[in-house]
Coordinates of C-alpha atoms and ligand atoms in Angstrom, one line a residue:
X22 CA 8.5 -33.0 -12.3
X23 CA 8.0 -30.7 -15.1
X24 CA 10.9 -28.9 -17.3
X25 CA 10.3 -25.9 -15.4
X26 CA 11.1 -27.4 -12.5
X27 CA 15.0 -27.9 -13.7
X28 CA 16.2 -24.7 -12.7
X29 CA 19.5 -23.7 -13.9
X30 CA 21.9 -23.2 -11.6
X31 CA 24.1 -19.6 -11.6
X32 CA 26.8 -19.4 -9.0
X33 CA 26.8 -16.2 -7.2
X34 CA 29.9 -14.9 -9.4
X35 CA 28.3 -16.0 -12.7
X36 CA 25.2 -13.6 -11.6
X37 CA 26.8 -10.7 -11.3
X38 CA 28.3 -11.4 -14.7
X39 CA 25.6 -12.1 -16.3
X40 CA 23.3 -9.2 -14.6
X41 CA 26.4 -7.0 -16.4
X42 CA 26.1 -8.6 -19.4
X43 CA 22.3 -8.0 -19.6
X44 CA 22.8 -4.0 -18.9
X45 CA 24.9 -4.3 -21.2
X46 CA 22.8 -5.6 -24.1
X47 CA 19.8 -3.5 -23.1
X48 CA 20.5 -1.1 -21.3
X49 CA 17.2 0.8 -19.8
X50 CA 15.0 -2.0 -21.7
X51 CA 16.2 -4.3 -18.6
X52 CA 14.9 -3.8 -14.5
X53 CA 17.0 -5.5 -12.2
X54 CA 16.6 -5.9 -8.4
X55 CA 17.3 -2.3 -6.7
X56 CA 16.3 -0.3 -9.7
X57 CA 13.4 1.9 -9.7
X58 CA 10.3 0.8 -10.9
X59 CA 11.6 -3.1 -10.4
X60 CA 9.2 -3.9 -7.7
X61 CA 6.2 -2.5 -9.9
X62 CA 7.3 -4.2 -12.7
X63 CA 7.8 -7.9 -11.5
X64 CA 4.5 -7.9 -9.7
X65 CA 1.9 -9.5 -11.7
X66 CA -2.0 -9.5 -11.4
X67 CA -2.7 -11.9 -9.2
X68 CA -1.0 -10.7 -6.9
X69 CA -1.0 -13.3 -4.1
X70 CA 1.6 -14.5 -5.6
X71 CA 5.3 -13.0 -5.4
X72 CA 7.6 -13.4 -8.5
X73 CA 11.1 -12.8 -7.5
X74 CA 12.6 -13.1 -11.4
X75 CA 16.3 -12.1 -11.7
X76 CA 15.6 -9.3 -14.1
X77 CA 12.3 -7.8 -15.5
X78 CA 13.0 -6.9 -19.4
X79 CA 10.8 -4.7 -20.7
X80 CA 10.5 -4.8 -25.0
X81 CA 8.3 -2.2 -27.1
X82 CA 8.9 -3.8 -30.3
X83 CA 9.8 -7.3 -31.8
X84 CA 13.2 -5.9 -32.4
X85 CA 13.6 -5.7 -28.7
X86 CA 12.1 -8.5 -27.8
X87 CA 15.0 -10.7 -30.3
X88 CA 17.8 -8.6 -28.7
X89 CA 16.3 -9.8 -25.6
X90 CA 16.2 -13.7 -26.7
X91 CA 19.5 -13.7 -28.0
X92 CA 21.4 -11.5 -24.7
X93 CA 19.3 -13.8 -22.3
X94 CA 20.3 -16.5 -24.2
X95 CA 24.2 -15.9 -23.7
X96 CA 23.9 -15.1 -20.1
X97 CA 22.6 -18.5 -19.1
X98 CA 19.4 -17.7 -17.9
X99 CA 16.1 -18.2 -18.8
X100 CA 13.1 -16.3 -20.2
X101 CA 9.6 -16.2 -18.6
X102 CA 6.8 -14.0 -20.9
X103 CA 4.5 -12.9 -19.4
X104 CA 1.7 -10.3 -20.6
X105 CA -0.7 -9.3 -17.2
X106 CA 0.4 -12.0 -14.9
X107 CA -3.3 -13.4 -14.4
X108 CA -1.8 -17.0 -14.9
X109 CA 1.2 -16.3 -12.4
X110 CA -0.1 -19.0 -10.2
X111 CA 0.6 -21.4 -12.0
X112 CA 4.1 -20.0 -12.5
X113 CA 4.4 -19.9 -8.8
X114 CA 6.3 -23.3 -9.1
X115 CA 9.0 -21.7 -11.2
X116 CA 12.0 -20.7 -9.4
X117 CA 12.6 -17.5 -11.4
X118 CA 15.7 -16.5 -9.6
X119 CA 17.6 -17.3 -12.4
X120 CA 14.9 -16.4 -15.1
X121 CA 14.0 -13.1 -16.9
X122 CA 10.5 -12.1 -16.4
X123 CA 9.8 -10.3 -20.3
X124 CA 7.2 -8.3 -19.4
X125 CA 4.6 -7.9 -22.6
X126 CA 2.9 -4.7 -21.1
X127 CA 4.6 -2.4 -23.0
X128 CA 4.0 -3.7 -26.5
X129 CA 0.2 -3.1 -27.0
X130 CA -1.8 -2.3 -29.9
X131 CA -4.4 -3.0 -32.6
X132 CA -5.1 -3.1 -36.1
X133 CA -8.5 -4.5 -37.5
X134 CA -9.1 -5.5 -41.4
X135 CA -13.0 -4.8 -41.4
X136 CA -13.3 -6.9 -44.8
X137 CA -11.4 -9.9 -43.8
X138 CA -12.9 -9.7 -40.5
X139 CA -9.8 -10.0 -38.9
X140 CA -7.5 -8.5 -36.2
X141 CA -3.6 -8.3 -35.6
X142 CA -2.8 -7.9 -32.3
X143 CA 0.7 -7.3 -30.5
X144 CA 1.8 -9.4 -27.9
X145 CA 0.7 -7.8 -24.9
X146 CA -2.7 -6.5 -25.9
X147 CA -5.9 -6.8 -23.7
X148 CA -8.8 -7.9 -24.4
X149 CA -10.0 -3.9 -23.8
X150 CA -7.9 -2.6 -26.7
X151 CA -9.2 -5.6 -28.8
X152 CA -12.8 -4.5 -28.4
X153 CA -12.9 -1.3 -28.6
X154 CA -11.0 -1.3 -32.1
X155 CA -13.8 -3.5 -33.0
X156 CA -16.7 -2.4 -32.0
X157 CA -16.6 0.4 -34.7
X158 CA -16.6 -2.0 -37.3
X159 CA -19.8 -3.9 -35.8
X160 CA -17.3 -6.7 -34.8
X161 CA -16.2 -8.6 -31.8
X162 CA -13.9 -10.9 -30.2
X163 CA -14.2 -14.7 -28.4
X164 CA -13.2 -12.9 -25.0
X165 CA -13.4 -14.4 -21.7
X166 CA -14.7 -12.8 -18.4
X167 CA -12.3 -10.6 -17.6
X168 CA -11.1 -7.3 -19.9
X169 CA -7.6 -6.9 -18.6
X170 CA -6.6 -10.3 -19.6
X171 CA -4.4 -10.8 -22.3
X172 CA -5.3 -11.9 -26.1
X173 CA -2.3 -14.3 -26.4
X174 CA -2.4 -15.5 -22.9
X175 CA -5.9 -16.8 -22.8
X176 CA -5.9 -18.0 -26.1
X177 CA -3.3 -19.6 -26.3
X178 CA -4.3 -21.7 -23.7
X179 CA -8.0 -22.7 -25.1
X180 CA -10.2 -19.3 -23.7
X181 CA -13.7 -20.0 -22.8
X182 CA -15.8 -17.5 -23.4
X183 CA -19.7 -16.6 -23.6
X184 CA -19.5 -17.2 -27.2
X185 CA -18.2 -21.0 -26.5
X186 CA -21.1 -23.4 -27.0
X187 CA -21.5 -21.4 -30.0
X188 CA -18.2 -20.4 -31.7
X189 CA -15.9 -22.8 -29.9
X190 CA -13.0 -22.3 -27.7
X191 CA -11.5 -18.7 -28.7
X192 CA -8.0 -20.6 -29.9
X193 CA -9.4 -22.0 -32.8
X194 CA -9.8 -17.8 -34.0
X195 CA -5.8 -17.6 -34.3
X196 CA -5.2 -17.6 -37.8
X197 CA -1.1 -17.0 -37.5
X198 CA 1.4 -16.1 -34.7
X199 CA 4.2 -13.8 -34.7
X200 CA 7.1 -15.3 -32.2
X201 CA 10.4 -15.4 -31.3
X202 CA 11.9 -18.7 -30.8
X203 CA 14.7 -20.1 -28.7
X204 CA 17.1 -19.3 -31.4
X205 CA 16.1 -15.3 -31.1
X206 CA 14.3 -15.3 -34.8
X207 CA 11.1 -14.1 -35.6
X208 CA 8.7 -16.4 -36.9
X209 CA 5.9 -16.4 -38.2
X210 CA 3.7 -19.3 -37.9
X211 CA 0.6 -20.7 -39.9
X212 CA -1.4 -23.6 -41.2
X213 CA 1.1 -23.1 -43.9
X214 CA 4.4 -21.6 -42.4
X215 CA 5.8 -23.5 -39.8
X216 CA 2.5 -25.2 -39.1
X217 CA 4.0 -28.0 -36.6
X218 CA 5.0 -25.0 -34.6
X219 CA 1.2 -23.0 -35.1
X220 CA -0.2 -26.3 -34.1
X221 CA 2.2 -26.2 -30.8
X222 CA 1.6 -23.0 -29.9
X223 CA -2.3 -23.2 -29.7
X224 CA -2.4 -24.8 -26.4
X225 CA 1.8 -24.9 -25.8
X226 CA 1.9 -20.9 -25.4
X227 CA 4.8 -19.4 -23.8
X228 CA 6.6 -22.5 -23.8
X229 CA 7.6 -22.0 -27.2
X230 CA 8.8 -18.4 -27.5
X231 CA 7.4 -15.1 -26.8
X232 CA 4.8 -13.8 -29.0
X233 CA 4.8 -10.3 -30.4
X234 CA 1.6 -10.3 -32.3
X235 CA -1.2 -12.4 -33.5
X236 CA -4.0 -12.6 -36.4
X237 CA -7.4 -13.5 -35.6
X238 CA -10.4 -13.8 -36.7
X239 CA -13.5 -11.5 -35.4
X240 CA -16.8 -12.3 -34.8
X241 CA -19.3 -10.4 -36.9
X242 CA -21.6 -9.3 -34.0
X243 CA -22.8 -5.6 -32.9
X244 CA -24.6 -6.7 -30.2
X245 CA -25.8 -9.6 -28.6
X246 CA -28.6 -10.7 -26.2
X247 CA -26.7 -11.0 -22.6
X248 CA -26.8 -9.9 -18.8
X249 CA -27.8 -12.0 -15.6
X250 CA -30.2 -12.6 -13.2
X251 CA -30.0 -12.7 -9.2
X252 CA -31.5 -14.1 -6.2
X253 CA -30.7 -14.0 -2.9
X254 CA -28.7 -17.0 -1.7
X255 CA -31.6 -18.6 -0.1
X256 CA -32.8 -19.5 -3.4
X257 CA -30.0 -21.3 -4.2
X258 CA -31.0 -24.3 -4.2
X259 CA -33.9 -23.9 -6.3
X260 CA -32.4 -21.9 -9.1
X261 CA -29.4 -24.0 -9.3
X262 CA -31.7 -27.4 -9.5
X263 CA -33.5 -24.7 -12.3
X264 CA -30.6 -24.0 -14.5
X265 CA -29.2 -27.3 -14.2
X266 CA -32.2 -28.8 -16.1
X267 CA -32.3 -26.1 -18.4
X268 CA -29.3 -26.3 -19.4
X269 CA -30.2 -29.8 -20.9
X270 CA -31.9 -28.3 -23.5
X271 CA -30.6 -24.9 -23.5
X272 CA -29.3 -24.3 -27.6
X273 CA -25.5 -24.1 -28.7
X274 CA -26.8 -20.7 -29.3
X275 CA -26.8 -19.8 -24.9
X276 CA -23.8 -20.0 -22.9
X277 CA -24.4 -19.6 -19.1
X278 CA -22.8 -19.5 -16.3
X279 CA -24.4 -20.3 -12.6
X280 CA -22.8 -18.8 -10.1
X281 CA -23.0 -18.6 -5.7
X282 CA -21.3 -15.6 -4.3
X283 CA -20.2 -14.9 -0.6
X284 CA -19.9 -11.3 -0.9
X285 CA -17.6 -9.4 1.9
X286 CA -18.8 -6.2 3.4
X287 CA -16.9 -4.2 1.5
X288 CA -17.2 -0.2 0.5
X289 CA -16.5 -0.9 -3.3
X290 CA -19.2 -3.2 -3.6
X291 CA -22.7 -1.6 -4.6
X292 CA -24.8 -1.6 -1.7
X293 CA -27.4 -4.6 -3.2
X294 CA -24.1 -6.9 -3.3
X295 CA -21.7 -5.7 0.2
X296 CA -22.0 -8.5 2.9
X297 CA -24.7 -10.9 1.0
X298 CA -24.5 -14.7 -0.6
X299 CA -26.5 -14.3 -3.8
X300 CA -27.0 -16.7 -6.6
X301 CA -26.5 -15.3 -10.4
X302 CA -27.0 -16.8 -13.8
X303 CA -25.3 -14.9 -16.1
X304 CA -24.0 -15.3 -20.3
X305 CA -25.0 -14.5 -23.4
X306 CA -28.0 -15.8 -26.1
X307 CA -26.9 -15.2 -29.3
X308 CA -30.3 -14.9 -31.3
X309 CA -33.4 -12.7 -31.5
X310 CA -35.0 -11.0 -28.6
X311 CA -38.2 -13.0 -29.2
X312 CA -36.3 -16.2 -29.2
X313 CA -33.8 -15.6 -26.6
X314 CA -36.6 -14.2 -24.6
X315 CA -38.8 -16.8 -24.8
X316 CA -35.5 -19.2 -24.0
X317 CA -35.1 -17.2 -20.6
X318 CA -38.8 -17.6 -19.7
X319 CA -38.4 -21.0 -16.9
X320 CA -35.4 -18.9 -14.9
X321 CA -37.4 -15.8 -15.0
X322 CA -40.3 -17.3 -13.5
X323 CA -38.2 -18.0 -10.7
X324 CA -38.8 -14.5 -9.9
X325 CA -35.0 -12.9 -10.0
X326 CA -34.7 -9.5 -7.8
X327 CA -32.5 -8.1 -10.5
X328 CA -32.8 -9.2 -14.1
X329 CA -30.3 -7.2 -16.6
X330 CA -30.7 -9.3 -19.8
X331 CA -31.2 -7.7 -23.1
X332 CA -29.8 -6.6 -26.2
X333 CA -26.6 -4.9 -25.1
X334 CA -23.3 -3.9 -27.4
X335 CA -21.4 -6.7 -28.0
X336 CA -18.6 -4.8 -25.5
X337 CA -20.4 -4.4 -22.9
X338 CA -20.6 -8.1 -22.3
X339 CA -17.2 -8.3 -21.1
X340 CA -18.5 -6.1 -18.1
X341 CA -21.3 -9.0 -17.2
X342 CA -19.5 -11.4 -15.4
X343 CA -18.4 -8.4 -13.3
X344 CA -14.9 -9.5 -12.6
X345 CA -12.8 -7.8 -10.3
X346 CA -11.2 -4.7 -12.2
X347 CA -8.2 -4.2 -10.0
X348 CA -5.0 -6.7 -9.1
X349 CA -7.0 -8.8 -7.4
X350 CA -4.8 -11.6 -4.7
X351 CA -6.5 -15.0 -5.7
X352 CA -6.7 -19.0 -4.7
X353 CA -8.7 -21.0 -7.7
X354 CA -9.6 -24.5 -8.6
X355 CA -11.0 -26.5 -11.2
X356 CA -12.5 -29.4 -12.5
X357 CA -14.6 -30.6 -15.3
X358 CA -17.7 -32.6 -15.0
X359 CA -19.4 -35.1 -17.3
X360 CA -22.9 -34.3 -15.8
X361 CA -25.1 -32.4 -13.3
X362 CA -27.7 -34.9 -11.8
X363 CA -30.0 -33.7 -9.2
X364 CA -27.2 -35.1 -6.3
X365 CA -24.4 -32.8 -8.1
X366 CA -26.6 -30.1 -7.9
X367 CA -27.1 -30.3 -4.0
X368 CA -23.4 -31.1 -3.8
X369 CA -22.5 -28.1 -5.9
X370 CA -25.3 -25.6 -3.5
X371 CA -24.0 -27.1 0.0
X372 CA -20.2 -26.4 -1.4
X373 CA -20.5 -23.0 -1.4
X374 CA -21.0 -22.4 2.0
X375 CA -17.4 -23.6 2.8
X376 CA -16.0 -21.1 4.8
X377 CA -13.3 -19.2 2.8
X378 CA -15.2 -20.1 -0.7
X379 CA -15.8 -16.4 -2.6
X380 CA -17.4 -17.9 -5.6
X381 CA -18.5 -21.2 -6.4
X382 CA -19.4 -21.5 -10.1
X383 CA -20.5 -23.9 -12.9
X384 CA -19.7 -23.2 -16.7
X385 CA -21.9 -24.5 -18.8
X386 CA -19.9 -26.4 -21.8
X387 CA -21.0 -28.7 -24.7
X388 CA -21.9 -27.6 -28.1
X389 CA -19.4 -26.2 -30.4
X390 CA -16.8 -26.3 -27.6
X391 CA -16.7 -30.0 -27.1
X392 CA -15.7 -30.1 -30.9
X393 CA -12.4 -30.2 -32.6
X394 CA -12.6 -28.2 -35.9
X395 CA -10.4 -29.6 -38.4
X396 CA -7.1 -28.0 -38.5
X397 CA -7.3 -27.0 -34.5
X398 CA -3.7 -26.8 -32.4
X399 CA -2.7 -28.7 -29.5
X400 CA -5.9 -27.6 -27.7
X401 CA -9.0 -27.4 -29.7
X402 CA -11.9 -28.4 -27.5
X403 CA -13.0 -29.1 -24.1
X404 CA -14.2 -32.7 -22.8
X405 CA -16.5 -32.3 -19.9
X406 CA -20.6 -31.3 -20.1
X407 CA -19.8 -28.2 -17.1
X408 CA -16.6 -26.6 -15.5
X409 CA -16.8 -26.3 -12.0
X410 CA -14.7 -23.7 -10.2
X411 CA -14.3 -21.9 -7.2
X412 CA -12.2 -19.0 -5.8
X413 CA -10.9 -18.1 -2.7
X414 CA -9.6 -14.2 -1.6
X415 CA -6.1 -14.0 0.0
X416 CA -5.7 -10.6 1.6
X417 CA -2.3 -11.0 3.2
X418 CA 0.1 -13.5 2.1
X419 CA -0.7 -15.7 5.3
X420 CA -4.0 -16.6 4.0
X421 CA -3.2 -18.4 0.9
X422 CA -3.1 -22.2 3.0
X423 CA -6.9 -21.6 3.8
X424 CA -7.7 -20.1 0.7
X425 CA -6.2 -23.3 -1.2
X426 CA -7.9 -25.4 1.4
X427 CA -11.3 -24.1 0.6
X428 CA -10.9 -24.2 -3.0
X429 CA -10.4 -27.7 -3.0
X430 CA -13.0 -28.6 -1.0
X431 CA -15.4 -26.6 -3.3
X432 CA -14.6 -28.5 -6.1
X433 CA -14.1 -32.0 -4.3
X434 CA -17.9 -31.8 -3.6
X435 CA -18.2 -32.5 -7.4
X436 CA -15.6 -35.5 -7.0
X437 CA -18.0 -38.2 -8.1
X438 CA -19.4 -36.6 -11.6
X439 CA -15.5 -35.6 -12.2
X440 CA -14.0 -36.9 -15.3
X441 CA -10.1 -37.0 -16.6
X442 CA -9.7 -33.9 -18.0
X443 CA -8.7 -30.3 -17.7
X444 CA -9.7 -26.7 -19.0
X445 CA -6.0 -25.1 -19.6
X446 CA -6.6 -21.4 -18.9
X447 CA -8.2 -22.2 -15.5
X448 CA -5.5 -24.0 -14.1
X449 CA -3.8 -21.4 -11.9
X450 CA -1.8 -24.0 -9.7
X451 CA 2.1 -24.9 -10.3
X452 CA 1.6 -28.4 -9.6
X453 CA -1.5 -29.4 -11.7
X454 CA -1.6 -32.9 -14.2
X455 CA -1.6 -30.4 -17.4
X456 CA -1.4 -33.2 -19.4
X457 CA -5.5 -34.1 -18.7
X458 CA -6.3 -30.8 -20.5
X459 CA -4.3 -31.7 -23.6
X460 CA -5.0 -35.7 -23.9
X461 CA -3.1 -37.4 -26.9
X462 CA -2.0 -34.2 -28.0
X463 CA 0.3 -34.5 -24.6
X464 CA 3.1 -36.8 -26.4
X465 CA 3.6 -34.5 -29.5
X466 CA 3.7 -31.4 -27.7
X467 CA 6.3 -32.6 -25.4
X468 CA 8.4 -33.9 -28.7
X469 CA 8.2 -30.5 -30.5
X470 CA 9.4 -28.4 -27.2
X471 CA 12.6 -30.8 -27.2
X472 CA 12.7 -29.7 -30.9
X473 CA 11.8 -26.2 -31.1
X474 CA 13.5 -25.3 -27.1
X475 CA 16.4 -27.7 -26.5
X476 CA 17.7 -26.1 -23.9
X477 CA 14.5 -24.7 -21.8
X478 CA 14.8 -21.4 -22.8
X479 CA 11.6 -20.7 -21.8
X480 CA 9.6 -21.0 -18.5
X481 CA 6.0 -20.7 -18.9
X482 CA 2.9 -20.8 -16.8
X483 CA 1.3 -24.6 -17.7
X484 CA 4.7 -25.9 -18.5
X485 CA 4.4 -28.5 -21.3
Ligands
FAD512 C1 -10.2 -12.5 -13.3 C2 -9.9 -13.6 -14.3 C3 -10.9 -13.9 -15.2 C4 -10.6 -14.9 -16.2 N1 -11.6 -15.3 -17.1 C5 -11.4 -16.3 -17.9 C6 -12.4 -16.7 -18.8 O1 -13.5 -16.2 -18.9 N2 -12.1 -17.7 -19.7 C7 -10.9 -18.3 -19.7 O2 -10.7 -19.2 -20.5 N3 -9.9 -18.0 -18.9 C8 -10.1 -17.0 -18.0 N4 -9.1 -16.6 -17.1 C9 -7.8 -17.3 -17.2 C10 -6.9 -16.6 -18.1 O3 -7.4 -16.6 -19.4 C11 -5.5 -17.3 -18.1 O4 -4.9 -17.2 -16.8 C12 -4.6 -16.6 -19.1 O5 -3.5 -17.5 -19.3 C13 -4.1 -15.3 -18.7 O6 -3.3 -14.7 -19.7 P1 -2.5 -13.4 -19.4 O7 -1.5 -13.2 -20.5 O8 -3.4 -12.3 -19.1 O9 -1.7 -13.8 -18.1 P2 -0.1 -14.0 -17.9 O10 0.0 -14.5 -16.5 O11 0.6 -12.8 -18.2 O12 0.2 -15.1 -18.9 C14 -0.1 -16.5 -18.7 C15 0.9 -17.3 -19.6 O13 0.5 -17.0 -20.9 C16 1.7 -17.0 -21.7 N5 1.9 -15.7 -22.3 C17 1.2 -14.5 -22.1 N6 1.6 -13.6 -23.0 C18 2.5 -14.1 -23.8 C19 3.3 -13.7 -24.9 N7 3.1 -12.4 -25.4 N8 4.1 -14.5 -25.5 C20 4.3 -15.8 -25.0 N9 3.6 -16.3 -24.0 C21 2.7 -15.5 -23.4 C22 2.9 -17.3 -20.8 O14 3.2 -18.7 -20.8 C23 2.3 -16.9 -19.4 O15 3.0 -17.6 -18.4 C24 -9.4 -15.6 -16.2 C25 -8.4 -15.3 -15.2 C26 -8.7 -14.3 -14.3 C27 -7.6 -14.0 -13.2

């Protein structure tokens, strides 16, 4: 049982007293069931899952996220931050009927110091904003896959990225955090303020207060030598077998990502994709053309029917994994593997035709992101060679059994190359061990939650 799991219990008469009290304190700043513009507000990305939270509060500043602390606080309840709600499966085992959803969405925004190479970032910024106040600058950010996600939500949870094998997991950028802690103060936290608290909040996240900003550190790239290449899916096998060996060789420089999709007919899918299985290799080479080209040359002699990689603006490689752009109602599972022999390969092909699997994908890890860098958080690195993951649609609610179901399966192929660990940010269910993605960090994190969050204030997704 995790700490979340201790939900507090409100009689029926307390609620309504401390629903009043809330209004009270903030007024317009707090949503609570029946108002408009509640159901749009407590319904988060993912949005096979249904958060029923006893308030939504809504802050546009720090100031109104401490008023928010502090009335919460008083009323008993509990506070749940949350920025896009792309991890809100794995606050589906919450029971937020007696919690307050603060919804970061509001308090967005940007400011980049071109000579220090650095970015602050509010609370509830996306990746997007993050980017494109960059880009003018000829820098960029450690982003994952997906531009709507949040800065603080991915990473503060580790965030792999394209730049991984190279850079490191995208936590080890946070150079201080801005947060408001259990006892409604604002804090900020550093290697040298606070640092027990900075080092529990790179990997600890929400559990530790709500963040309303960020420093980080950019990565001094224009551009960068990215895109993908695609086969149909009857090719699978050969181009998986392909990259697999590659990748044994590939440089910390290249992080790929092999992928199988089972594409559904569907109208806002571009003709070449609608209704087919293809198989994509897709990432990012961070060197010259000659040498990156020359790198590419064993998959391209595989004869791809599209081939998109070249020098592209660093921003446009957030559009290369082309991740769904919409809300987008989702079943995922992970795992991490040691190695990809021949065996895990055929495994990993003959998995993705399990009906109900959407994606089936391997991360390629290793390099820089198997390293701790001295003075790294809670999370630092990842164990594990490759990630596997797969991902399952659930287009009405009644789905999500069979969608979980063939997750599983996809990655239970891999079970015999699986080792004991865990990447944080891909763990989207309640119930998952997140102690295997934090190792003998675990004990301390749990010892400074008790110290910084006696009384559970805050529910997160990946309780710690
Ligand atoms: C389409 C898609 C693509 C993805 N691609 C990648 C990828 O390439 N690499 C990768 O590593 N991960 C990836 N992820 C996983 C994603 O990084 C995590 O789910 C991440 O936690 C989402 O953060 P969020 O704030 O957007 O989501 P939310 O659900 O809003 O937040 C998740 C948790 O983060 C914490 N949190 C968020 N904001 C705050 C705040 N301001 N203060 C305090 N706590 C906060 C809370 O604990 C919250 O429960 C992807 C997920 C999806 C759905």
């Amino acid at each position: 049982m995790s700490l979340n799991d201790l939900a507090i219990d409100v009689p029926r008469a307390a609620a309504g007293a401390a629903a009043a009290e809330l209004r009270a304190a903030l007024g317009d700043r707090v949503l609570l069931p029946g108002d408009a513009g509640f159901d749009a507000a407590r319904t988060p990305w993912n949005t096979a899952v249904a958060q029923h939270p006893f308030a939504v509060a809504l802050p546009a500043s720090a100031e109104d996220v401490i008023d928010m602390v502090h009335a919460v606080a008083l009323s008993g309840l509990r506070i749940a931050p949350q920025s896009t709600g792309h991890g809100a499966g794995a606050l589906a085992g919450t029971d937020l009927r007696h919690t307050v959803l603060v919804s970061l969405r509001g308090l967005r925004g940007v400011e980049v110091d071109a000579t220090a190479r650095t970015a602050r970032v509010l609370g509830g910024s996306l990746w997007n904003d993050v980017l494109e106040a960059a880009a003018p600058h000829g820098l960029t950010a450690p982003h994952g896959s997906a531009g709507d996600v949040s800065v603080v939500g991915y990473m503060l949870s580790g965030g792999l990225s394209f730049y991984a094998r190279a850079h490191g997991l995208a936590v080890n950028a946070v150079r201080a955090v801005e947060v408001v802690t259990a006892d409604g103060t604002l804090v900020r936290a550093s290697e040298d303020e606070h640092p027990d608290l900075f080092w529990a909040l790179r990997g600890g996240s929400g559990a530790f207060g709500v963040v309303v900003a960020m420093e980080i550190d950019l990565l001094p790239l224009a551009d960068i030598f990215a895109g993908m290449l695609l086969w149909d899916a009857t090719h699978a096998a050969e181009v998986s077998r392909a990259w697999a060996e590659w990748t044994k060789s590939a440089p910390e420089t290249a992080t790929t990502t092999l992928r199988i999709l089972n594409l559904p007919p569907l109208p806002d899918l571009p003709p070449f994709l609608s209704g087919r299985s293809v198989v994509v290799i897709d990432g990012a080479i961070e060197d010259t053309d000659a040498a990156a080209s020359a790198l590419l040359e064993p998959l391209r002699a595989l004869q791809p029917e599209i081939d998109t990689f070249a020098r592209i603006p660093a921003p446009a490689l957030i559009g290369v994994h082309m991740d769904p752009p919409e809300p987008t109602p989702s079943a995922n599972h992970h795992a991490m593997l040691g190695d990809l022999p021949d065996a895990a390969v055929e495994a990993f092909v003959a998995a993705a035709a399990t009906p109900g699997i959407f994606v089936q994908e391997m991360r390629h890890l290793g390099g820089a992101a198997t390293r701790r860098p001295a003075g790294g958080g809670a999370i630092a690195s990842l164990a594990g060679e490759y990630l596997v993951h797969a991902i399952s649609m659930v287009p009405v609610p009644e789905a999500l059994p069979a969608a979980t179901a063939a997750v599983h399966a996809g990655v239970a192929a891999l079970e015999p190359w699986r080792i004991d660990a865990l990447a944080l940010t891909f763990i989207e269910e309640p119930d998952a061990d997140r102690s295997a993605a934090f190792g003998p960090a675990w004990a301390r994190l749990r010892e400074l939650k008790l110290a910084y969050d006696p009384a559970n204030l805050f529910a997160a997704a990946r309780p710690v």
